[in-house]
Short mmCIF file of N, CA and C in Angstrom, two decimals:
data_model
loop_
_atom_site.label_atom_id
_atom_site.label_comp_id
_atom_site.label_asym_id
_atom_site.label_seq_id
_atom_site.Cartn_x
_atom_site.Cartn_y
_atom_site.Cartn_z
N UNK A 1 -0.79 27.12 41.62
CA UNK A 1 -1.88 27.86 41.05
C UNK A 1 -1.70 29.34 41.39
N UNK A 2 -1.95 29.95 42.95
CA UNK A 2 -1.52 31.43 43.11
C UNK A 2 -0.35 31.11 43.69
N UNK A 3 0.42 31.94 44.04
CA UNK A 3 1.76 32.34 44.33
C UNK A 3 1.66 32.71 45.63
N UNK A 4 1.33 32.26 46.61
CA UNK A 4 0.39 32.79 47.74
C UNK A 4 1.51 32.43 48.97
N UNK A 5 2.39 33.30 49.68
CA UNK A 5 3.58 32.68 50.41
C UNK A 5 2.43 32.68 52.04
N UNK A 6 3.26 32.39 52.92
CA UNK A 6 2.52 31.86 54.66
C UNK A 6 2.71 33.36 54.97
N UNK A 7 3.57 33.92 54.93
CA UNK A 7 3.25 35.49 55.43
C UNK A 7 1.98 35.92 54.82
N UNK A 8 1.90 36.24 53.38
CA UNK A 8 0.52 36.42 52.86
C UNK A 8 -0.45 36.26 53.65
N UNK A 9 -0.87 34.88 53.62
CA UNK A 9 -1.87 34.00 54.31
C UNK A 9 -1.85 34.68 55.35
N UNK A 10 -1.38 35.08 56.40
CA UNK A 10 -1.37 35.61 57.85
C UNK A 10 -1.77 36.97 57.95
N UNK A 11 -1.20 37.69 56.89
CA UNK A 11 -2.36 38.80 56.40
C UNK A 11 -3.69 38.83 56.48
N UNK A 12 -3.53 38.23 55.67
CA UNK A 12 -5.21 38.10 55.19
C UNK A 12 -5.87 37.40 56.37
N UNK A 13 -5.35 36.69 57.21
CA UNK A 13 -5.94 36.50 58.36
C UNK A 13 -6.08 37.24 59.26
N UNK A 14 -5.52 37.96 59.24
CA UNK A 14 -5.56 38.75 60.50
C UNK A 14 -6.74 40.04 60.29
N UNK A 15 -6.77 40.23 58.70
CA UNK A 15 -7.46 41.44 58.64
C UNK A 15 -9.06 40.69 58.67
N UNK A 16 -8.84 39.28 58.15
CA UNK A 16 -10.49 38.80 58.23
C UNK A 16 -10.60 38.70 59.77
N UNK A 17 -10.22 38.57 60.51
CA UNK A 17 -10.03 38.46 62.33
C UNK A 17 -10.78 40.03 62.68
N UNK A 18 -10.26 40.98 62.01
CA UNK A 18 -10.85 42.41 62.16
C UNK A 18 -11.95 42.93 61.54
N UNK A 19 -12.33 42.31 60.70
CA UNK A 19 -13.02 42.98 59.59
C UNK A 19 -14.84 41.58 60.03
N UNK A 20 -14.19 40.36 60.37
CA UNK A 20 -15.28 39.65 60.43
C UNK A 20 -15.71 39.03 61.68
N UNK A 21 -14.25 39.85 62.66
CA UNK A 21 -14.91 39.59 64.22
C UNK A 21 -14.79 37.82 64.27
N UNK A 22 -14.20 37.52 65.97
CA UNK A 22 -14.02 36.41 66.88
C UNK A 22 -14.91 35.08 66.25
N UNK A 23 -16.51 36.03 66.52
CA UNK A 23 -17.27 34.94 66.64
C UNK A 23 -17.63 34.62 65.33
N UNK A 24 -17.76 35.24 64.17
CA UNK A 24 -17.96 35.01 62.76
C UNK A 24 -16.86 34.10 62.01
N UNK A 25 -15.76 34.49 62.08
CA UNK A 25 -14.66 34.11 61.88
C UNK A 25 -14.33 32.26 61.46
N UNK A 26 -15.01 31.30 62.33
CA UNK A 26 -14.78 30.14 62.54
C UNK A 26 -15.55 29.74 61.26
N UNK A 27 -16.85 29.90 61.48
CA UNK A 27 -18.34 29.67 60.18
C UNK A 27 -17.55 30.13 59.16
N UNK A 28 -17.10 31.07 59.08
CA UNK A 28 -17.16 32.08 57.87
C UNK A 28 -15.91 30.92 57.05
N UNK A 29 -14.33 30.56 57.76
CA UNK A 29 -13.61 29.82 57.47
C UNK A 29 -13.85 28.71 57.39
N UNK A 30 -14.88 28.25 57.54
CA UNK A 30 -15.62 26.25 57.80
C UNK A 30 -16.13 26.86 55.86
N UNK A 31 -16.92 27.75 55.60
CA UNK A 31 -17.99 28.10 54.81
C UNK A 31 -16.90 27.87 53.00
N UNK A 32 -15.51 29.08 53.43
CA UNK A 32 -15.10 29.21 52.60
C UNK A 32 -13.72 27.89 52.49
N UNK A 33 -13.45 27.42 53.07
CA UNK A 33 -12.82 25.88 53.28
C UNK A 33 -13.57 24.72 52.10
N UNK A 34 -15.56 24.82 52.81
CA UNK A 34 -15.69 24.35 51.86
C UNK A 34 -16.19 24.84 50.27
N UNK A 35 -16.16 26.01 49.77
CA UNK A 35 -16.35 26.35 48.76
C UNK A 35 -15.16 25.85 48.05
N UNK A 36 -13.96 26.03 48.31
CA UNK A 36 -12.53 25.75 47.70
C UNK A 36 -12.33 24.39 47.52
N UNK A 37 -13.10 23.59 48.23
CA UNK A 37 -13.00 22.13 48.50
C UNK A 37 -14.17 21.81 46.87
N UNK A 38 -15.29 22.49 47.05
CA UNK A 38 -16.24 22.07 45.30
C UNK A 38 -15.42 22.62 44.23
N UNK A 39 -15.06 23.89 44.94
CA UNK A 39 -13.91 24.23 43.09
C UNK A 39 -12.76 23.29 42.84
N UNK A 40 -12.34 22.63 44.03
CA UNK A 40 -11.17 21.94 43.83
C UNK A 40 -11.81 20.40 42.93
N UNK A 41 -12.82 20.15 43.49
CA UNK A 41 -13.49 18.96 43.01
C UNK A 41 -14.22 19.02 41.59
N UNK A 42 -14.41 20.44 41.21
CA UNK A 42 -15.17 20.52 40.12
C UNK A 42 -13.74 20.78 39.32
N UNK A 43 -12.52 21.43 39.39
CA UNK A 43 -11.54 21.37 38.23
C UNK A 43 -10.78 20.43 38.24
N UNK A 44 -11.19 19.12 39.16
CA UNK A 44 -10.59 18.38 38.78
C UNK A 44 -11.74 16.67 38.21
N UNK A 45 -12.97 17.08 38.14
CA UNK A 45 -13.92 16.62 37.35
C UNK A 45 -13.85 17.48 35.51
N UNK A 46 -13.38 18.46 35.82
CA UNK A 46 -12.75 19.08 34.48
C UNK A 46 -11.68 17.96 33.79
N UNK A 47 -10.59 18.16 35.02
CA UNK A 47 -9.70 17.60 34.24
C UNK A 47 -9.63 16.13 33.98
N UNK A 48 -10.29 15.82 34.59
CA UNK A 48 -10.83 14.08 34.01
C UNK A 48 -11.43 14.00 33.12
N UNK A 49 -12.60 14.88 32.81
CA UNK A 49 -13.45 14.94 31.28
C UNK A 49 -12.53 15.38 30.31
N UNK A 50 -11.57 16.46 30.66
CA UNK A 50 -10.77 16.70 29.76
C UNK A 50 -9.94 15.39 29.27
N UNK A 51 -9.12 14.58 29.83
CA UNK A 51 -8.49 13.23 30.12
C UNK A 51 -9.04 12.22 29.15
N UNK A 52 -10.51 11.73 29.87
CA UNK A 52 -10.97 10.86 28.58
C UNK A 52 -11.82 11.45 27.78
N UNK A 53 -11.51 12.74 27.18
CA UNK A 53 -12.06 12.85 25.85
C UNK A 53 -11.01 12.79 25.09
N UNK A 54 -9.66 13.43 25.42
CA UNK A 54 -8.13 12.74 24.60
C UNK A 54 -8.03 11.26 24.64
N UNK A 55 -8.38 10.47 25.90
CA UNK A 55 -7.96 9.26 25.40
C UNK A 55 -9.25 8.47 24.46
N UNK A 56 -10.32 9.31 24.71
CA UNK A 56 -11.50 8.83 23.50
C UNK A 56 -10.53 8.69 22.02
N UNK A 57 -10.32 10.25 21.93
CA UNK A 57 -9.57 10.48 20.72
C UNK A 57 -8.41 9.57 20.81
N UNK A 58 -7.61 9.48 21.36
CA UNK A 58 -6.43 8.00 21.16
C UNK A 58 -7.23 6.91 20.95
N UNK A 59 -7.87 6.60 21.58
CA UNK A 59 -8.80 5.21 21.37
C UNK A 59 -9.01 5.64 19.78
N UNK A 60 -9.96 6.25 19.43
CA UNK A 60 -10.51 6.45 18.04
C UNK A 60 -9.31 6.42 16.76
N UNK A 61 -8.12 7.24 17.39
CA UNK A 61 -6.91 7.08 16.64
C UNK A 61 -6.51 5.56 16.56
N UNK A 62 -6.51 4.87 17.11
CA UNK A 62 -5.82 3.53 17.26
C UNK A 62 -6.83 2.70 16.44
N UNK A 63 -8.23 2.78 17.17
CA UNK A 63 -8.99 2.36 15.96
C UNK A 63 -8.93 2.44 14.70
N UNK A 64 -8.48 3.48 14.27
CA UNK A 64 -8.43 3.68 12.79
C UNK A 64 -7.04 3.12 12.15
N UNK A 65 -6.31 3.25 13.15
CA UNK A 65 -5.25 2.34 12.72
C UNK A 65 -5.06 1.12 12.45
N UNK A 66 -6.20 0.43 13.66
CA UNK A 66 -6.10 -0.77 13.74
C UNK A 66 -7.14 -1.47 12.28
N UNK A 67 -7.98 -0.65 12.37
CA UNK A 67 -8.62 -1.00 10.51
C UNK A 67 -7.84 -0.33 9.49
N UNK A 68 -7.04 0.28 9.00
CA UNK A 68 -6.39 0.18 7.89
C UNK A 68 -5.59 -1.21 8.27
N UNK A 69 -5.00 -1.54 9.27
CA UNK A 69 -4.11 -2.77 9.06
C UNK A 69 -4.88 -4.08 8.52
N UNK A 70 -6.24 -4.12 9.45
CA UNK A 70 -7.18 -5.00 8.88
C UNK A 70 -7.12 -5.07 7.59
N UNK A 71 -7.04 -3.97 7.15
CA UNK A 71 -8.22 -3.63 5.59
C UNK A 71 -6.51 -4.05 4.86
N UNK A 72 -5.25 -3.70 5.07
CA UNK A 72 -3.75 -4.19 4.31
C UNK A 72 -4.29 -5.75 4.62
N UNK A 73 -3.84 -6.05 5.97
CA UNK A 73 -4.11 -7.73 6.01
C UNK A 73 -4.84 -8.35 4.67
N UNK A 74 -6.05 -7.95 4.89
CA UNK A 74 -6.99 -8.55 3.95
C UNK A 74 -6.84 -8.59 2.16
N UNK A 75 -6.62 -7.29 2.16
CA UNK A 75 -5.38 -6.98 0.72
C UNK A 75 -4.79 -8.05 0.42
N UNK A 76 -3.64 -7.95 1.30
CA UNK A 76 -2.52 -8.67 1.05
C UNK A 76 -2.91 -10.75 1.16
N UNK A 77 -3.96 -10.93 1.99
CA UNK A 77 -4.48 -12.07 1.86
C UNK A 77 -5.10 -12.24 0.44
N UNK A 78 -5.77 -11.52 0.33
CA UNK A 78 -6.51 -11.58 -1.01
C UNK A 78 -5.58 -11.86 -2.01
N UNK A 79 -4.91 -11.17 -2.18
CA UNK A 79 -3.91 -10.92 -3.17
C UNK A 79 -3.12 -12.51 -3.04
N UNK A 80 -2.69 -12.89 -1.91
CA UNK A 80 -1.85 -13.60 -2.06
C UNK A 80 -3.07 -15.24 -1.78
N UNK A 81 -4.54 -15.24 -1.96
CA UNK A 81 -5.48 -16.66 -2.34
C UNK A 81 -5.13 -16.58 -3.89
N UNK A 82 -5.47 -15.03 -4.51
CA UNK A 82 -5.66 -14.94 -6.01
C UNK A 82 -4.14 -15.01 -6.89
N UNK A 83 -3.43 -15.29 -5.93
CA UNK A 83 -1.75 -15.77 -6.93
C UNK A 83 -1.77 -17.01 -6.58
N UNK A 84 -2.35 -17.80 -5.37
CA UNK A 84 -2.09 -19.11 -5.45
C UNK A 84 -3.37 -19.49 -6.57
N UNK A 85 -4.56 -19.29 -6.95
CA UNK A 85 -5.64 -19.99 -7.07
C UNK A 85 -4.68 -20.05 -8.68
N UNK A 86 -4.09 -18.30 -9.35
CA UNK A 86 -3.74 -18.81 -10.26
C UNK A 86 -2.28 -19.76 -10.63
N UNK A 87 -1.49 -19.91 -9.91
CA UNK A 87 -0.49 -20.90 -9.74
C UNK A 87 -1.49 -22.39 -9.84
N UNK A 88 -2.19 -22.30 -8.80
CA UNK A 88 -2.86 -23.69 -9.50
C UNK A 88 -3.33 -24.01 -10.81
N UNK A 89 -4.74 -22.85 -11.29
CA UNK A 89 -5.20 -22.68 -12.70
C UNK A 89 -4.36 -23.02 -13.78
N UNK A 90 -3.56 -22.72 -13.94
CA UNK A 90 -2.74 -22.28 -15.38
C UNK A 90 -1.94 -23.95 -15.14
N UNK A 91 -1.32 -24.45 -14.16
CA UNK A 91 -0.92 -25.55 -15.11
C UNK A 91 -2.43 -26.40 -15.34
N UNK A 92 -3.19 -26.39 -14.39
CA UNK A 92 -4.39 -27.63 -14.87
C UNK A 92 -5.02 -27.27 -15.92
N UNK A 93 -4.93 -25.70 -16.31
CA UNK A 93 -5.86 -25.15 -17.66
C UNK A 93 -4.83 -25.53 -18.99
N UNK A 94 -3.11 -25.74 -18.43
CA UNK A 94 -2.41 -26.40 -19.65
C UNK A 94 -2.58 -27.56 -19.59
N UNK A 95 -2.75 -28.34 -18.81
CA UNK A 95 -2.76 -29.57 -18.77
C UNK A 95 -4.29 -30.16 -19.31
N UNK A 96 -5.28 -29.61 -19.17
CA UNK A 96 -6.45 -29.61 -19.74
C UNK A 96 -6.19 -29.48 -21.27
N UNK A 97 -5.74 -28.01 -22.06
CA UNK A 97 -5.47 -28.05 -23.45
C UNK A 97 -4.37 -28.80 -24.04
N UNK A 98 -3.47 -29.67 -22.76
CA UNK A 98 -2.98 -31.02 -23.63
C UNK A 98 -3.39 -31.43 -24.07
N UNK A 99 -4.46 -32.26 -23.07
CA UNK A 99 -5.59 -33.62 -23.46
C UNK A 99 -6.27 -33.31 -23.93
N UNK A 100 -6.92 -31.71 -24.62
CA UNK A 100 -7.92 -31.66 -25.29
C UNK A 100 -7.39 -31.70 -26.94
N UNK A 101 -6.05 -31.48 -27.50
CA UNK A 101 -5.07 -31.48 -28.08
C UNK A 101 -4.91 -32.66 -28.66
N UNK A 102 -4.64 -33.94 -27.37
CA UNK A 102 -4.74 -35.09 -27.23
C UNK A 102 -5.71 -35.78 -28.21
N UNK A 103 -7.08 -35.46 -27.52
CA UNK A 103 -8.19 -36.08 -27.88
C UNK A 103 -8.10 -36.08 -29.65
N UNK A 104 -7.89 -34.72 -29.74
CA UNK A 104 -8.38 -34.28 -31.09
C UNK A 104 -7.93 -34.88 -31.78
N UNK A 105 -6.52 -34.98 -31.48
CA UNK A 105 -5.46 -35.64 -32.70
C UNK A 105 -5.79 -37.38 -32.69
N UNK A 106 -6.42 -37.97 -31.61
CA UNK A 106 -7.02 -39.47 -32.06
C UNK A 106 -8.73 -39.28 -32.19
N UNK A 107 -9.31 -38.44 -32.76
CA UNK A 107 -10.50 -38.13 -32.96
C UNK A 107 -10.28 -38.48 -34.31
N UNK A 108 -11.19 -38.80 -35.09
CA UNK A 108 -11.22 -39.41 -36.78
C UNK A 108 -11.66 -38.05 -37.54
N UNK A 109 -10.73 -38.54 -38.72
CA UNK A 109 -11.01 -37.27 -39.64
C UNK A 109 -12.33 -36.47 -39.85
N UNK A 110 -12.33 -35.18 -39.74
CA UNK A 110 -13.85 -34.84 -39.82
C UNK A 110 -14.68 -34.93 -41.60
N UNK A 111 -15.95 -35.70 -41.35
CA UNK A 111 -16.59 -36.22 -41.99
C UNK A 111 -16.52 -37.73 -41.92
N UNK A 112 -15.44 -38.66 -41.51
CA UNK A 112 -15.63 -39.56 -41.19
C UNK A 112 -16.35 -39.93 -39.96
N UNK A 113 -17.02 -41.87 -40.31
CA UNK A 113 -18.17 -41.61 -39.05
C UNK A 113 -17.40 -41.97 -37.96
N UNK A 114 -17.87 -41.51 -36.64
CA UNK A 114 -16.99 -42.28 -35.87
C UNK A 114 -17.44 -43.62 -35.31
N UNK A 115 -16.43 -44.17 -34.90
CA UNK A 115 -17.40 -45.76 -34.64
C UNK A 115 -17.48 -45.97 -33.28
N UNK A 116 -18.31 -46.42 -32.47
CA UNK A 116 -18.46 -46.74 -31.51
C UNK A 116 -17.32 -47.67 -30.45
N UNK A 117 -16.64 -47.42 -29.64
CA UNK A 117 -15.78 -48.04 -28.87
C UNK A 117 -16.06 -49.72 -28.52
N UNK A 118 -15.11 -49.94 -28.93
CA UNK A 118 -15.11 -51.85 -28.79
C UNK A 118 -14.90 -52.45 -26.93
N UNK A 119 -16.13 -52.53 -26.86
CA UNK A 119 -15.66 -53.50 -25.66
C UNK A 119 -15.84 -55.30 -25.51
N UNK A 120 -14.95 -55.73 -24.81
CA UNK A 120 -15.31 -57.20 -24.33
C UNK A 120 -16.29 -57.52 -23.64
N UNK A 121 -16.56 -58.73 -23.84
CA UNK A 121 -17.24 -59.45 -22.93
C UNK A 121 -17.74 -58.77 -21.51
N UNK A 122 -16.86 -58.20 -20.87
CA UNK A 122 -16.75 -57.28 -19.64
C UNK A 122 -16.78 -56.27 -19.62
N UNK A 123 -17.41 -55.27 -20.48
CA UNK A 123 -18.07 -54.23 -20.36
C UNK A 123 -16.56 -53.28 -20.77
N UNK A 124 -15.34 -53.56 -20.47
CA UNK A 124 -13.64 -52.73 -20.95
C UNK A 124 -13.45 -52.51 -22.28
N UNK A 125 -13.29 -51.75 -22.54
CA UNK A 125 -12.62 -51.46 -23.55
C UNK A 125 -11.51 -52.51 -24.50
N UNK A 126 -11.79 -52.47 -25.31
CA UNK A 126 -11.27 -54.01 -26.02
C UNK A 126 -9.76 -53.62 -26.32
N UNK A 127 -9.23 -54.02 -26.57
CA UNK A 127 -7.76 -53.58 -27.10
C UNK A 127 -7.99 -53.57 -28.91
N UNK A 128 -7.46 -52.26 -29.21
CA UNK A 128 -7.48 -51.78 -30.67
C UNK A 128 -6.62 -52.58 -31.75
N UNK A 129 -7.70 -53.31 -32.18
CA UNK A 129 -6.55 -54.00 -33.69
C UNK A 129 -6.08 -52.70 -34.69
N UNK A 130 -5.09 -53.24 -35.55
CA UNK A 130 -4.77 -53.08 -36.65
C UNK A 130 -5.57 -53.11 -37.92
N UNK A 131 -5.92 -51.98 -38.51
CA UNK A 131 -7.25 -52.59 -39.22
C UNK A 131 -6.07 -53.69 -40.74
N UNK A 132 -7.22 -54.54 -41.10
CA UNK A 132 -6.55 -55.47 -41.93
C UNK A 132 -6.15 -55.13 -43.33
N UNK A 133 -5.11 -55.69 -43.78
CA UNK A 133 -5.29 -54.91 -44.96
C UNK A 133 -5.99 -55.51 -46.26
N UNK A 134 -6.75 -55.06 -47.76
CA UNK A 134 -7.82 -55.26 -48.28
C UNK A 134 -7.21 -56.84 -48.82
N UNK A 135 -8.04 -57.50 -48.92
CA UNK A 135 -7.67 -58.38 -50.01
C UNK A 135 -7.42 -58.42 -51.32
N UNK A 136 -6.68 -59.08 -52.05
CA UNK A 136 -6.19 -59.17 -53.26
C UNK A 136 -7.12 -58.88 -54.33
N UNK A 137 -7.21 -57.69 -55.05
CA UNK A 137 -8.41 -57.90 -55.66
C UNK A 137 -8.95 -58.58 -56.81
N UNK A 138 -9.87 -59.46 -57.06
CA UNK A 138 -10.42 -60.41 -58.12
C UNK A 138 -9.99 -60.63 -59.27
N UNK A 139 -10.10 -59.40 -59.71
CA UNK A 139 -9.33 -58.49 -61.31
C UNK A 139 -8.27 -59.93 -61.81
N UNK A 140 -7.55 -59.63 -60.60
CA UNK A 140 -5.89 -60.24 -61.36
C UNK A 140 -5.85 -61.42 -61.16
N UNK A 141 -5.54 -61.85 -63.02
CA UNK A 141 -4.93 -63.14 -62.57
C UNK A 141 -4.41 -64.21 -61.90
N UNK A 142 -4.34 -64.86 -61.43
CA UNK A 142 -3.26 -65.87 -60.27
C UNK A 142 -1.97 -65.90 -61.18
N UNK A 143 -0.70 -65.79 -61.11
CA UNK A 143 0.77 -65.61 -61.68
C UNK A 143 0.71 -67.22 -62.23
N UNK A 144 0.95 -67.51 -63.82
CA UNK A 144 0.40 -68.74 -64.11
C UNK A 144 1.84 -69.74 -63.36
N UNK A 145 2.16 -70.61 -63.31
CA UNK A 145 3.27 -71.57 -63.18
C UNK A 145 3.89 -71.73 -63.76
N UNK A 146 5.40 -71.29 -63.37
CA UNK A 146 6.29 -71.78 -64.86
C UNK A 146 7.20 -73.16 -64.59
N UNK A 147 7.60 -73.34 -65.51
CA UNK A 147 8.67 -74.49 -65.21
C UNK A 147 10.02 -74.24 -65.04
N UNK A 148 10.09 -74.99 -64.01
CA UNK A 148 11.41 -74.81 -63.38
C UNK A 148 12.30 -76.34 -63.85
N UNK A 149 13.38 -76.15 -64.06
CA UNK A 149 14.33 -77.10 -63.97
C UNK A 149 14.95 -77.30 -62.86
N UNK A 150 15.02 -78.29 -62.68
CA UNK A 150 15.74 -78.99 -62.30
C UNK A 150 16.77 -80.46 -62.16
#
């Protein structure tokens, strides 16, 4: 702090020895011992307040670091629920406009009625005939018989 060598010091002692007399001398050095002793204690209550108000500020720095990473994390989570949700979507939303595709194409012509589903005895679904084909119609003749030789 000063540049203050032991010769110095012995100076200045000697002239406070003259200047403040035998018996003053002891008090006077007890007095100013401890004044140097509160300045020493008060600049270095400085330099501790000084201390953690930088590491406030590091703290606060780190904080802010440590939430942008949060705030990427969460991004990047997000981002990567909303590529799986649509990896799932899209085939079940094709696979949905199969069967709806499906349906349509065994759905009965529109304006025809539709008929109610055949079940058995047991409440299942019946197995689908062949519808029959019309009978012969009235109109025609029976093919008369001819004669055959034999």
């Amino acid at each position: 702090m000063f540049d203050v060598s032991f010769s110095e010091l012995m100076l200045i002692g000697v002239i406070a020895l003259i200047v403040i007399g035998p018996e003053r001398l002891p008090k006077v050095a007890r007095t100013i011992g401890h004044l140097l002793g509160r300045a020493q204690r008060y600049v270095n209550e400085v330099k501790s307040d000084i201390q953690k108000e930088m590491d406030l500020k590091e703290i606060g720095d780190i904080k802010h670091q440590m939430e942008d990473a949060a705030r990427s994390v969460q991004s990047s989570m997000t981002s990567s629920v909303d590529d799986l949700k649509n990896a799932v979507t899209q085939p079940s939303q094709a696979l949905k406009d199969t069967l709806d595709q499906a349906r349509q194409a065994l759905d009965p012509l529109p304006g025809a009625t539709p008929e109610a589903p055949r079940t058995d005895t047991a409440g299942a679904p019946a197995a689908v005939k062949a519808p029959e084909p019309d009978p012969a119609p009235a109109s025609r003749p029976a093919p008369a018989p001819t004669e055959s030789s034999h």
